[in-house]
């Protein structure tokens, strides 16, 4: 397990295909690698990896998460998709070969490579 300190609870994300899930996990893994390479010792969350509070997931593997919630009639598909994506990021971190610390800051799950 790659989380050495913090919560390791995982939830499954449903409503997307296995291929879509794998593409999302690969995409998030690449974002984690880039962050760790360029910003070692800094905390990160899904928000930081994806460019802040902007929702620019178009043309990325993350769009099926948004579409799933939009089609289902979610009152806030961006927020719902973000929660799903956060669980998928946590899965990436737990399965990573490196060790990470995790904590919650202002209701946001953050990670740091240690």
Tab-separated table of N, CA, C and O in Angstrom:
chain	number	residue	atom	x	y	z
A	1	UNK	N	0.848	-1.179	0.000
A	1	UNK	CA	0.000	0.000	0.000
A	1	UNK	C	0.886	1.233	0.000
A	1	UNK	O	1.868	1.312	0.709
A	2	UNK	N	0.539	2.216	-0.793
A	2	UNK	CA	1.380	3.386	-0.960
A	2	UNK	C	1.039	4.524	-0.002
A	2	UNK	O	1.773	5.479	0.077
A	3	UNK	N	-0.081	4.432	0.733
A	3	UNK	CA	-0.385	5.460	1.721
A	3	UNK	C	0.155	4.968	3.051
A	3	UNK	O	-0.300	3.959	3.582
A	4	UNK	N	1.168	5.653	3.567
A	4	UNK	CA	1.797	5.208	4.796
A	4	UNK	C	1.234	5.900	6.024
A	4	UNK	O	1.413	5.426	7.128
A	5	UNK	N	0.568	7.027	5.830
A	5	UNK	CA	-0.037	7.731	6.946
A	5	UNK	C	-1.324	8.368	6.460
A	5	UNK	O	-1.317	9.151	5.520
A	6	UNK	N	-2.444	8.006	7.083
A	6	UNK	CA	-3.719	8.611	6.704
A	6	UNK	C	-4.759	7.577	6.340
A	6	UNK	O	-4.537	6.380	6.419
A	7	UNK	N	-5.912	8.043	5.918
A	7	UNK	CA	-7.067	7.216	5.601
A	7	UNK	C	-6.859	6.436	4.310
A	7	UNK	O	-6.500	6.996	3.279
A	8	UNK	N	-7.102	5.113	4.359
A	8	UNK	CA	-6.935	4.270	3.175
A	8	UNK	C	-8.262	3.689	2.683
A	8	UNK	O	-8.265	2.765	1.882
A	9	UNK	N	-9.382	4.240	3.128
A	9	UNK	CA	-10.698	3.776	2.694
A	9	UNK	C	-10.887	4.081	1.205
A	9	UNK	O	-10.582	5.171	0.750
A	10	UNK	N	-11.385	3.096	0.470
A	10	UNK	CA	-11.668	3.276	-0.957
A	10	UNK	C	-13.142	3.026	-1.233
A	10	UNK	O	-13.773	2.227	-0.557
A	11	UNK	N	-13.669	3.694	-2.248
A	11	UNK	CA	-15.015	3.438	-2.753
A	11	UNK	C	-14.921	3.180	-4.246
A	11	UNK	O	-14.128	3.795	-4.942
A	12	UNK	N	-15.763	2.287	-4.724
A	12	UNK	CA	-15.807	2.003	-6.158
A	12	UNK	C	-16.624	3.078	-6.864
A	12	UNK	O	-17.557	3.630	-6.295
A	13	UNK	N	-16.265	3.341	-8.096
A	13	UNK	CA	-17.019	4.264	-8.943
A	13	UNK	C	-17.750	3.419	-9.975
A	13	UNK	O	-17.134	2.631	-10.689
A	14	UNK	N	-19.053	3.581	-10.055
A	14	UNK	CA	-19.852	2.803	-10.995
A	14	UNK	C	-20.371	3.712	-12.106
A	14	UNK	O	-20.213	4.923	-12.059
A	15	UNK	N	-20.968	3.084	-13.099
A	15	UNK	CA	-21.609	3.840	-14.164
A	15	UNK	C	-20.714	4.203	-15.330
A	15	UNK	O	-21.121	4.962	-16.206
A	16	UNK	N	-19.487	3.701	-15.321
A	16	UNK	CA	-18.578	3.888	-16.460
A	16	UNK	C	-18.041	2.511	-16.849
A	16	UNK	O	-18.058	1.587	-16.031
A	17	UNK	N	-17.578	2.383	-18.076
A	17	UNK	CA	-17.069	1.088	-18.534
A	17	UNK	C	-15.684	0.811	-17.937
A	17	UNK	O	-15.005	1.731	-17.458
A	18	UNK	N	-15.282	-0.433	-18.001
A	18	UNK	CA	-13.957	-0.816	-17.506
A	18	UNK	C	-12.863	-0.096	-18.298
A	18	UNK	O	-11.842	0.313	-17.729
A	19	UNK	N	-13.071	0.085	-19.587
A	19	UNK	CA	-12.088	0.787	-20.417
A	19	UNK	C	-12.011	2.256	-20.010
A	19	UNK	O	-10.915	2.818	-19.885
A	20	UNK	N	-13.169	2.888	-19.788
A	20	UNK	CA	-13.173	4.288	-19.346
A	20	UNK	C	-12.476	4.426	-17.993
A	20	UNK	O	-11.689	5.357	-17.779
A	21	UNK	N	-12.761	3.500	-17.090
A	21	UNK	CA	-12.120	3.539	-15.776
A	21	UNK	C	-10.596	3.443	-15.910
A	21	UNK	O	-9.861	4.217	-15.288
A	22	UNK	N	-10.129	2.516	-16.721
A	22	UNK	CA	-8.680	2.350	-16.873
A	22	UNK	C	-8.041	3.590	-17.491
A	22	UNK	O	-6.959	4.013	-17.075
A	23	UNK	N	-8.693	4.183	-18.470
A	23	UNK	CA	-8.166	5.414	-19.075
A	23	UNK	C	-8.079	6.542	-18.052
A	23	UNK	O	-7.109	7.298	-18.025
A	24	UNK	N	-9.097	6.655	-17.196
A	24	UNK	CA	-9.085	7.684	-16.153
A	24	UNK	C	-7.945	7.418	-15.172
A	24	UNK	O	-7.196	8.337	-14.806
A	25	UNK	N	-7.799	6.172	-14.732
A	25	UNK	CA	-6.726	5.836	-13.792
A	25	UNK	C	-5.358	6.134	-14.397
A	25	UNK	O	-4.478	6.688	-13.719
A	26	UNK	N	-5.169	5.796	-15.670
A	26	UNK	CA	-3.894	6.081	-16.339
A	26	UNK	C	-3.645	7.586	-16.436
A	26	UNK	O	-2.522	8.053	-16.207
A	27	UNK	N	-4.681	8.334	-16.768
A	27	UNK	CA	-4.577	9.789	-16.875
A	27	UNK	C	-4.196	10.398	-15.526
A	27	UNK	O	-3.297	11.247	-15.441
A	28	UNK	N	-4.855	9.951	-14.463
A	28	UNK	CA	-4.545	10.467	-13.129
A	28	UNK	C	-3.144	10.060	-12.690
A	28	UNK	O	-2.432	10.847	-12.054
A	29	UNK	N	-2.733	8.842	-13.038
A	29	UNK	CA	-1.377	8.399	-12.687
A	29	UNK	C	-0.342	9.311	-13.341
A	29	UNK	O	0.639	9.702	-12.712
A	30	UNK	N	-0.571	9.678	-14.588
A	30	UNK	CA	0.339	10.596	-15.266
A	30	UNK	C	0.395	11.947	-14.588
A	30	UNK	O	1.469	12.550	-14.440
A	31	UNK	N	-0.755	12.442	-14.138
A	31	UNK	CA	-0.792	13.728	-13.435
A	31	UNK	C	-0.026	13.652	-12.127
A	31	UNK	O	0.710	14.583	-11.762
A	32	UNK	N	-0.158	12.534	-11.415
A	32	UNK	CA	0.581	12.354	-10.153
A	32	UNK	C	2.076	12.321	-10.426
A	32	UNK	O	2.869	12.958	-9.716
A	33	UNK	N	2.504	11.589	-11.448
A	33	UNK	CA	3.930	11.546	-11.787
A	33	UNK	C	4.475	12.937	-12.085
A	33	UNK	O	5.547	13.310	-11.620
A	34	UNK	N	3.730	13.703	-12.866
A	34	UNK	CA	4.181	15.062	-13.200
A	34	UNK	C	4.287	15.927	-11.949
A	34	UNK	O	5.253	16.678	-11.784
A	35	UNK	N	3.287	15.849	-11.077
A	35	UNK	CA	3.311	16.655	-9.853
A	35	UNK	C	4.528	16.291	-9.006
A	35	UNK	O	5.267	17.168	-8.560
A	36	UNK	N	4.734	14.990	-8.796
A	36	UNK	CA	5.838	14.553	-7.936
A	36	UNK	C	7.196	14.923	-8.524
A	36	UNK	O	8.125	15.251	-7.793
A	37	UNK	N	7.306	14.896	-9.831
A	37	UNK	CA	8.560	15.249	-10.486
A	37	UNK	C	8.845	16.744	-10.357
A	37	UNK	O	9.979	17.146	-10.099
A	38	UNK	N	7.824	17.554	-10.512
A	38	UNK	CA	8.016	19.003	-10.568
A	38	UNK	C	7.775	19.740	-9.258
A	38	UNK	O	8.226	20.880	-9.111
A	39	UNK	N	7.052	19.123	-8.335
A	39	UNK	CA	6.677	19.834	-7.102
A	39	UNK	C	6.834	18.940	-5.883
A	39	UNK	O	5.969	18.893	-5.012
A	40	UNK	N	7.946	18.225	-5.835
A	40	UNK	CA	8.230	17.320	-4.729
A	40	UNK	C	8.053	18.056	-3.404
A	40	UNK	O	8.365	19.232	-3.287
A	41	UNK	N	7.566	17.353	-2.416
A	41	UNK	CA	7.365	17.872	-1.054
A	41	UNK	C	6.177	18.816	-0.926
A	41	UNK	O	6.012	19.439	0.118
A	42	UNK	N	5.356	18.980	-1.969
A	42	UNK	CA	4.167	19.832	-1.884
A	42	UNK	C	2.913	18.965	-1.854
A	42	UNK	O	2.813	17.974	-2.573
A	43	UNK	N	1.957	19.357	-1.019
A	43	UNK	CA	0.665	18.686	-0.974
A	43	UNK	C	-0.086	18.946	-2.282
A	43	UNK	O	0.061	20.004	-2.874
A	44	UNK	N	-0.885	17.963	-2.701
A	44	UNK	CA	-1.734	18.145	-3.875
A	44	UNK	C	-3.066	17.447	-3.664
A	44	UNK	O	-3.179	16.524	-2.863
A	45	UNK	N	-4.049	17.921	-4.387
A	45	UNK	CA	-5.366	17.296	-4.418
A	45	UNK	C	-5.773	17.168	-5.876
A	45	UNK	O	-5.062	17.633	-6.776
A	46	UNK	N	-6.921	16.588	-6.109
A	46	UNK	CA	-7.433	16.507	-7.480
A	46	UNK	C	-7.528	17.897	-8.089
A	46	UNK	O	-7.172	18.104	-9.244
A	47	UNK	N	-7.968	18.861	-7.293
A	47	UNK	CA	-8.122	20.240	-7.781
A	47	UNK	C	-6.795	20.780	-8.327
A	47	UNK	O	-6.750	21.354	-9.416
A	48	UNK	N	-5.718	20.604	-7.586
A	48	UNK	CA	-4.415	21.103	-8.067
A	48	UNK	C	-3.949	20.354	-9.314
A	48	UNK	O	-3.415	20.958	-10.236
A	49	UNK	N	-4.165	19.052	-9.326
A	49	UNK	CA	-3.724	18.270	-10.489
A	49	UNK	C	-4.454	18.672	-11.768
A	49	UNK	O	-3.894	18.613	-12.854
A	50	UNK	N	-5.715	19.078	-11.634
A	50	UNK	CA	-6.533	19.388	-12.805
A	50	UNK	C	-6.634	20.881	-13.089
A	50	UNK	O	-7.454	21.307	-13.880
A	51	UNK	N	-5.806	21.694	-12.459
A	51	UNK	CA	-5.738	23.105	-12.828
A	51	UNK	C	-6.588	24.049	-12.015
A	51	UNK	O	-7.047	25.059	-12.539
A	52	UNK	N	-6.831	23.732	-10.767
A	52	UNK	CA	-7.568	24.655	-9.920
A	52	UNK	C	-9.066	24.456	-9.973
A	52	UNK	O	-9.557	23.358	-10.208
A	53	UNK	N	-9.806	25.535	-9.775
A	53	UNK	CA	-11.260	25.453	-9.711
A	53	UNK	C	-11.920	25.426	-11.085
A	53	UNK	O	-13.138	25.356	-11.182
A	54	UNK	N	-11.147	25.506	-12.125
A	54	UNK	CA	-11.708	25.472	-13.480
A	54	UNK	C	-12.084	24.051	-13.855
A	54	UNK	O	-11.393	23.101	-13.511
A	55	UNK	N	-13.171	23.923	-14.574
A	55	UNK	CA	-13.638	22.609	-15.011
A	55	UNK	C	-13.375	22.482	-16.513
A	55	UNK	O	-14.220	22.814	-17.320
A	56	UNK	N	-12.183	22.062	-16.854
A	56	UNK	CA	-11.808	21.888	-18.265
A	56	UNK	C	-11.471	20.427	-18.522
A	56	UNK	O	-10.335	20.089	-18.804
A	57	UNK	N	-12.452	19.562	-18.400
A	57	UNK	CA	-12.228	18.149	-18.617
A	57	UNK	C	-12.522	17.733	-20.050
A	57	UNK	O	-12.291	16.585	-20.415
A	58	UNK	N	-13.011	18.655	-20.880
A	58	UNK	CA	-13.322	18.305	-22.250
A	58	UNK	C	-12.069	17.733	-22.915
A	58	UNK	O	-10.960	18.172	-22.661
A	59	UNK	N	-12.288	16.743	-23.750
A	59	UNK	CA	-11.206	16.090	-24.486
A	59	UNK	C	-10.219	15.363	-23.575
A	59	UNK	O	-9.075	15.127	-23.949
A	60	UNK	N	-10.654	15.029	-22.354
A	60	UNK	CA	-9.820	14.216	-21.451
A	60	UNK	C	-10.589	12.944	-21.115
A	60	UNK	O	-11.818	12.882	-21.289
A	61	UNK	N	-9.889	11.944	-20.599
A	61	UNK	CA	-10.576	10.718	-20.185
A	61	UNK	C	-11.555	10.919	-19.024
A	61	UNK	O	-12.322	10.011	-18.709
A	62	UNK	N	-11.560	12.097	-18.390
A	62	UNK	CA	-12.435	12.348	-17.247
A	62	UNK	C	-13.883	12.659	-17.638
A	62	UNK	O	-14.783	12.575	-16.808
A	63	UNK	N	-14.117	13.013	-18.881
A	63	UNK	CA	-15.458	13.417	-19.315
A	63	UNK	C	-16.561	12.394	-19.056
A	63	UNK	O	-17.682	12.785	-18.721
A	64	UNK	N	-16.311	11.081	-19.167
A	64	UNK	CA	-17.398	10.136	-18.878
A	64	UNK	C	-17.958	10.272	-17.457
A	64	UNK	O	-19.138	10.003	-17.242
A	65	UNK	N	-17.148	10.710	-16.514
A	65	UNK	CA	-17.649	10.915	-15.152
A	65	UNK	C	-18.670	12.050	-15.125
A	65	UNK	O	-19.732	11.934	-14.527
A	66	UNK	N	-18.335	13.141	-15.781
A	66	UNK	CA	-19.259	14.279	-15.855
A	66	UNK	C	-20.540	13.882	-16.600
A	66	UNK	O	-21.643	14.151	-16.139
A	67	UNK	N	-20.371	13.233	-17.750
A	67	UNK	CA	-21.524	12.837	-18.568
A	67	UNK	C	-22.447	11.896	-17.805
A	67	UNK	O	-23.663	12.006	-17.902
A	68	UNK	N	-21.882	10.994	-17.044
A	68	UNK	CA	-22.678	10.063	-16.240
A	68	UNK	C	-23.612	10.832	-15.310
A	68	UNK	O	-24.804	10.541	-15.238
A	69	UNK	N	-23.085	11.824	-14.629
A	69	UNK	CA	-23.894	12.583	-13.669
A	69	UNK	C	-24.848	13.561	-14.367
A	69	UNK	O	-25.960	13.784	-13.898
A	70	UNK	N	-24.415	14.116	-15.483
A	70	UNK	CA	-25.290	15.028	-16.231
A	70	UNK	C	-26.507	14.282	-16.748
A	70	UNK	O	-27.642	14.726	-16.581
A	71	UNK	N	-26.278	13.123	-17.354
A	71	UNK	CA	-27.365	12.317	-17.905
A	71	UNK	C	-28.303	11.822	-16.799
A	71	UNK	O	-29.517	11.744	-16.989
A	72	UNK	N	-27.733	11.530	-15.633
A	72	UNK	CA	-28.547	11.058	-14.504
A	72	UNK	C	-29.369	12.174	-13.874
A	72	UNK	O	-30.203	11.921	-13.008
A	73	UNK	N	-29.137	13.420	-14.309
A	73	UNK	CA	-29.919	14.536	-13.790
A	73	UNK	C	-29.415	15.095	-12.477
A	73	UNK	O	-30.174	15.723	-11.738
A	74	UNK	N	-28.145	14.897	-12.184
A	74	UNK	CA	-27.566	15.442	-10.953
A	74	UNK	C	-27.764	16.952	-10.898
A	74	UNK	O	-27.647	17.641	-11.915
A	75	UNK	N	-28.043	17.463	-9.720
A	75	UNK	CA	-28.207	18.914	-9.575
A	75	UNK	C	-26.888	19.646	-9.752
A	75	UNK	O	-26.873	20.827	-10.085
A	76	UNK	N	-25.783	18.960	-9.549
A	76	UNK	CA	-24.446	19.543	-9.743
A	76	UNK	C	-23.513	18.470	-10.301
A	76	UNK	O	-22.739	17.853	-9.556
A	77	UNK	N	-23.589	18.206	-11.618
A	77	UNK	CA	-22.775	17.127	-12.192
A	77	UNK	C	-21.278	17.363	-12.074
A	77	UNK	O	-20.512	16.410	-11.993
A	78	UNK	N	-20.848	18.610	-12.021
A	78	UNK	CA	-19.416	18.896	-11.874
A	78	UNK	C	-18.947	18.422	-10.497
A	78	UNK	O	-17.924	17.729	-10.380
A	79	UNK	N	-19.692	18.765	-9.472
A	79	UNK	CA	-19.324	18.367	-8.107
A	79	UNK	C	-19.377	16.849	-7.958
A	79	UNK	O	-18.474	16.243	-7.370
A	80	UNK	N	-20.412	16.217	-8.485
A	80	UNK	CA	-20.549	14.762	-8.393
A	80	UNK	C	-19.422	14.053	-9.132
A	80	UNK	O	-18.852	13.077	-8.638
A	81	UNK	N	-19.088	14.538	-10.322
A	81	UNK	CA	-17.991	13.950	-11.091
A	81	UNK	C	-16.661	14.149	-10.353
A	81	UNK	O	-15.809	13.258	-10.350
A	82	UNK	N	-16.501	15.295	-9.721
A	82	UNK	CA	-15.291	15.554	-8.949
A	82	UNK	C	-15.123	14.588	-7.796
A	82	UNK	O	-14.013	14.132	-7.510
A	83	UNK	N	-16.227	14.255	-7.142
A	83	UNK	CA	-16.161	13.283	-6.043
A	83	UNK	C	-15.742	11.915	-6.560
A	83	UNK	O	-14.876	11.258	-5.976
A	84	UNK	N	-16.366	11.486	-7.675
A	84	UNK	CA	-15.967	10.208	-8.283
A	84	UNK	C	-14.487	10.214	-8.639
A	84	UNK	O	-13.754	9.266	-8.369
A	85	UNK	N	-14.065	11.293	-9.254
A	85	UNK	CA	-12.670	11.393	-9.682
A	85	UNK	C	-11.727	11.389	-8.473
A	85	UNK	O	-10.641	10.818	-8.527
A	86	UNK	N	-12.159	11.996	-7.385
A	86	UNK	CA	-11.356	11.978	-6.164
A	86	UNK	C	-11.159	10.568	-5.636
A	86	UNK	O	-10.061	10.206	-5.194
A	87	UNK	N	-12.211	9.753	-5.690
A	87	UNK	CA	-12.069	8.354	-5.271
A	87	UNK	C	-11.129	7.597	-6.204
A	87	UNK	O	-10.343	6.754	-5.762
A	88	UNK	N	-11.188	7.922	-7.479
A	88	UNK	CA	-10.300	7.254	-8.425
A	88	UNK	C	-8.855	7.698	-8.215
A	88	UNK	O	-7.925	6.892	-8.316
A	89	UNK	N	-8.647	8.964	-7.881
A	89	UNK	CA	-7.293	9.431	-7.567
A	89	UNK	C	-6.756	8.690	-6.349
A	89	UNK	O	-5.592	8.278	-6.329
A	90	UNK	N	-7.590	8.506	-5.359
A	90	UNK	CA	-7.143	7.792	-4.161
A	90	UNK	C	-6.734	6.361	-4.514
A	90	UNK	O	-5.742	5.843	-3.987
A	91	UNK	N	-7.467	5.728	-5.418
A	91	UNK	CA	-7.103	4.375	-5.872
A	91	UNK	C	-5.736	4.388	-6.551
A	91	UNK	O	-4.910	3.493	-6.322
A	92	UNK	N	-5.487	5.403	-7.374
A	92	UNK	CA	-4.183	5.543	-8.031
A	92	UNK	C	-3.078	5.663	-6.982
A	92	UNK	O	-2.042	4.997	-7.073
A	93	UNK	N	-3.295	6.501	-5.985
A	93	UNK	CA	-2.285	6.729	-4.945
A	93	UNK	C	-2.022	5.448	-4.165
A	93	UNK	O	-0.868	5.087	-3.915
A	94	UNK	N	-3.072	4.747	-3.790
A	94	UNK	CA	-2.902	3.509	-3.018
A	94	UNK	C	-2.144	2.459	-3.820
A	94	UNK	O	-1.345	1.711	-3.262
A	95	UNK	N	-2.349	2.416	-5.123
A	95	UNK	CA	-1.683	1.420	-5.965
A	95	UNK	C	-0.330	1.876	-6.498
A	95	UNK	O	0.344	1.112	-7.193
A	96	UNK	N	0.080	3.083	-6.203
A	96	UNK	CA	1.363	3.608	-6.670
A	96	UNK	C	2.504	2.908	-5.938
A	96	UNK	O	2.356	2.510	-4.785
A	97	UNK	N	3.640	2.765	-6.592
A	97	UNK	CA	4.791	2.121	-5.961
A	97	UNK	C	5.495	3.029	-4.957
A	97	UNK	O	6.238	2.554	-4.106
A	98	UNK	N	5.242	4.329	-5.044
A	98	UNK	CA	5.842	5.271	-4.095
A	98	UNK	C	4.970	5.392	-2.854
A	98	UNK	O	3.829	4.953	-2.856
A	99	UNK	N	5.505	6.008	-1.820
A	99	UNK	CA	4.761	6.200	-0.584
A	99	UNK	C	4.246	7.624	-0.486
A	99	UNK	O	4.962	8.573	-0.791
A	100	UNK	N	2.987	7.731	-0.031
A	100	UNK	CA	2.334	9.023	0.113
A	100	UNK	C	1.731	9.141	1.502
A	100	UNK	O	1.336	8.157	2.111
A	101	UNK	N	1.659	10.366	1.956
A	101	UNK	CA	0.919	10.708	3.160
A	101	UNK	C	-0.376	11.345	2.686
A	101	UNK	O	-0.405	12.002	1.644
A	102	UNK	N	-1.452	11.166	3.435
A	102	UNK	CA	-2.714	11.791	3.073
A	102	UNK	C	-3.352	12.431	4.293
A	102	UNK	O	-3.140	11.985	5.417
A	103	UNK	N	-4.094	13.485	4.047
A	103	UNK	CA	-4.789	14.188	5.119
A	103	UNK	C	-5.927	14.976	4.490
A	103	UNK	O	-5.970	15.145	3.276
A	104	UNK	N	-6.837	15.442	5.314
A	104	UNK	CA	-7.918	16.297	4.830
A	104	UNK	C	-7.654	17.716	5.292
A	104	UNK	O	-7.343	17.958	6.449
A	105	UNK	N	-7.734	18.647	4.355
A	105	UNK	CA	-7.583	20.063	4.625
A	105	UNK	C	-8.835	20.747	4.110
A	105	UNK	O	-9.116	20.694	2.909
A	106	UNK	N	-9.600	21.363	4.989
A	106	UNK	CA	-10.817	22.075	4.594
A	106	UNK	C	-11.712	21.213	3.700
A	106	UNK	O	-12.112	21.626	2.620
A	107	UNK	N	-12.000	20.011	4.128
A	107	UNK	CA	-12.891	19.069	3.441
A	107	UNK	C	-12.341	18.543	2.116
A	107	UNK	O	-13.076	17.962	1.321
A	108	UNK	N	-11.080	18.742	1.841
A	108	UNK	CA	-10.460	18.269	0.604
A	108	UNK	C	-9.358	17.278	0.946
A	108	UNK	O	-8.472	17.563	1.749
A	109	UNK	N	-9.395	16.094	0.316
A	109	UNK	CA	-8.362	15.082	0.505
A	109	UNK	C	-7.122	15.525	-0.242
A	109	UNK	O	-7.163	15.862	-1.426
A	110	UNK	N	-5.979	15.550	0.463
A	110	UNK	CA	-4.708	15.944	-0.146
A	110	UNK	C	-3.695	14.837	0.075
A	110	UNK	O	-3.830	14.020	0.983
A	111	UNK	N	-2.676	14.858	-0.776
A	111	UNK	CA	-1.620	13.851	-0.738
A	111	UNK	C	-0.264	14.523	-0.833
A	111	UNK	O	-0.144	15.616	-1.392
A	112	UNK	N	0.760	13.831	-0.286
A	112	UNK	CA	2.128	14.318	-0.422
A	112	UNK	C	3.039	13.116	-0.542
A	112	UNK	O	2.943	12.165	0.233
A	113	UNK	N	3.918	13.171	-1.529
A	113	UNK	CA	4.896	12.101	-1.730
A	113	UNK	C	5.919	12.188	-0.619
A	113	UNK	O	6.455	13.272	-0.351
A	114	UNK	N	6.183	11.064	0.046
A	114	UNK	CA	7.194	11.060	1.109
A	114	UNK	C	8.293	10.073	0.798
A	114	UNK	O	8.142	9.191	0.016
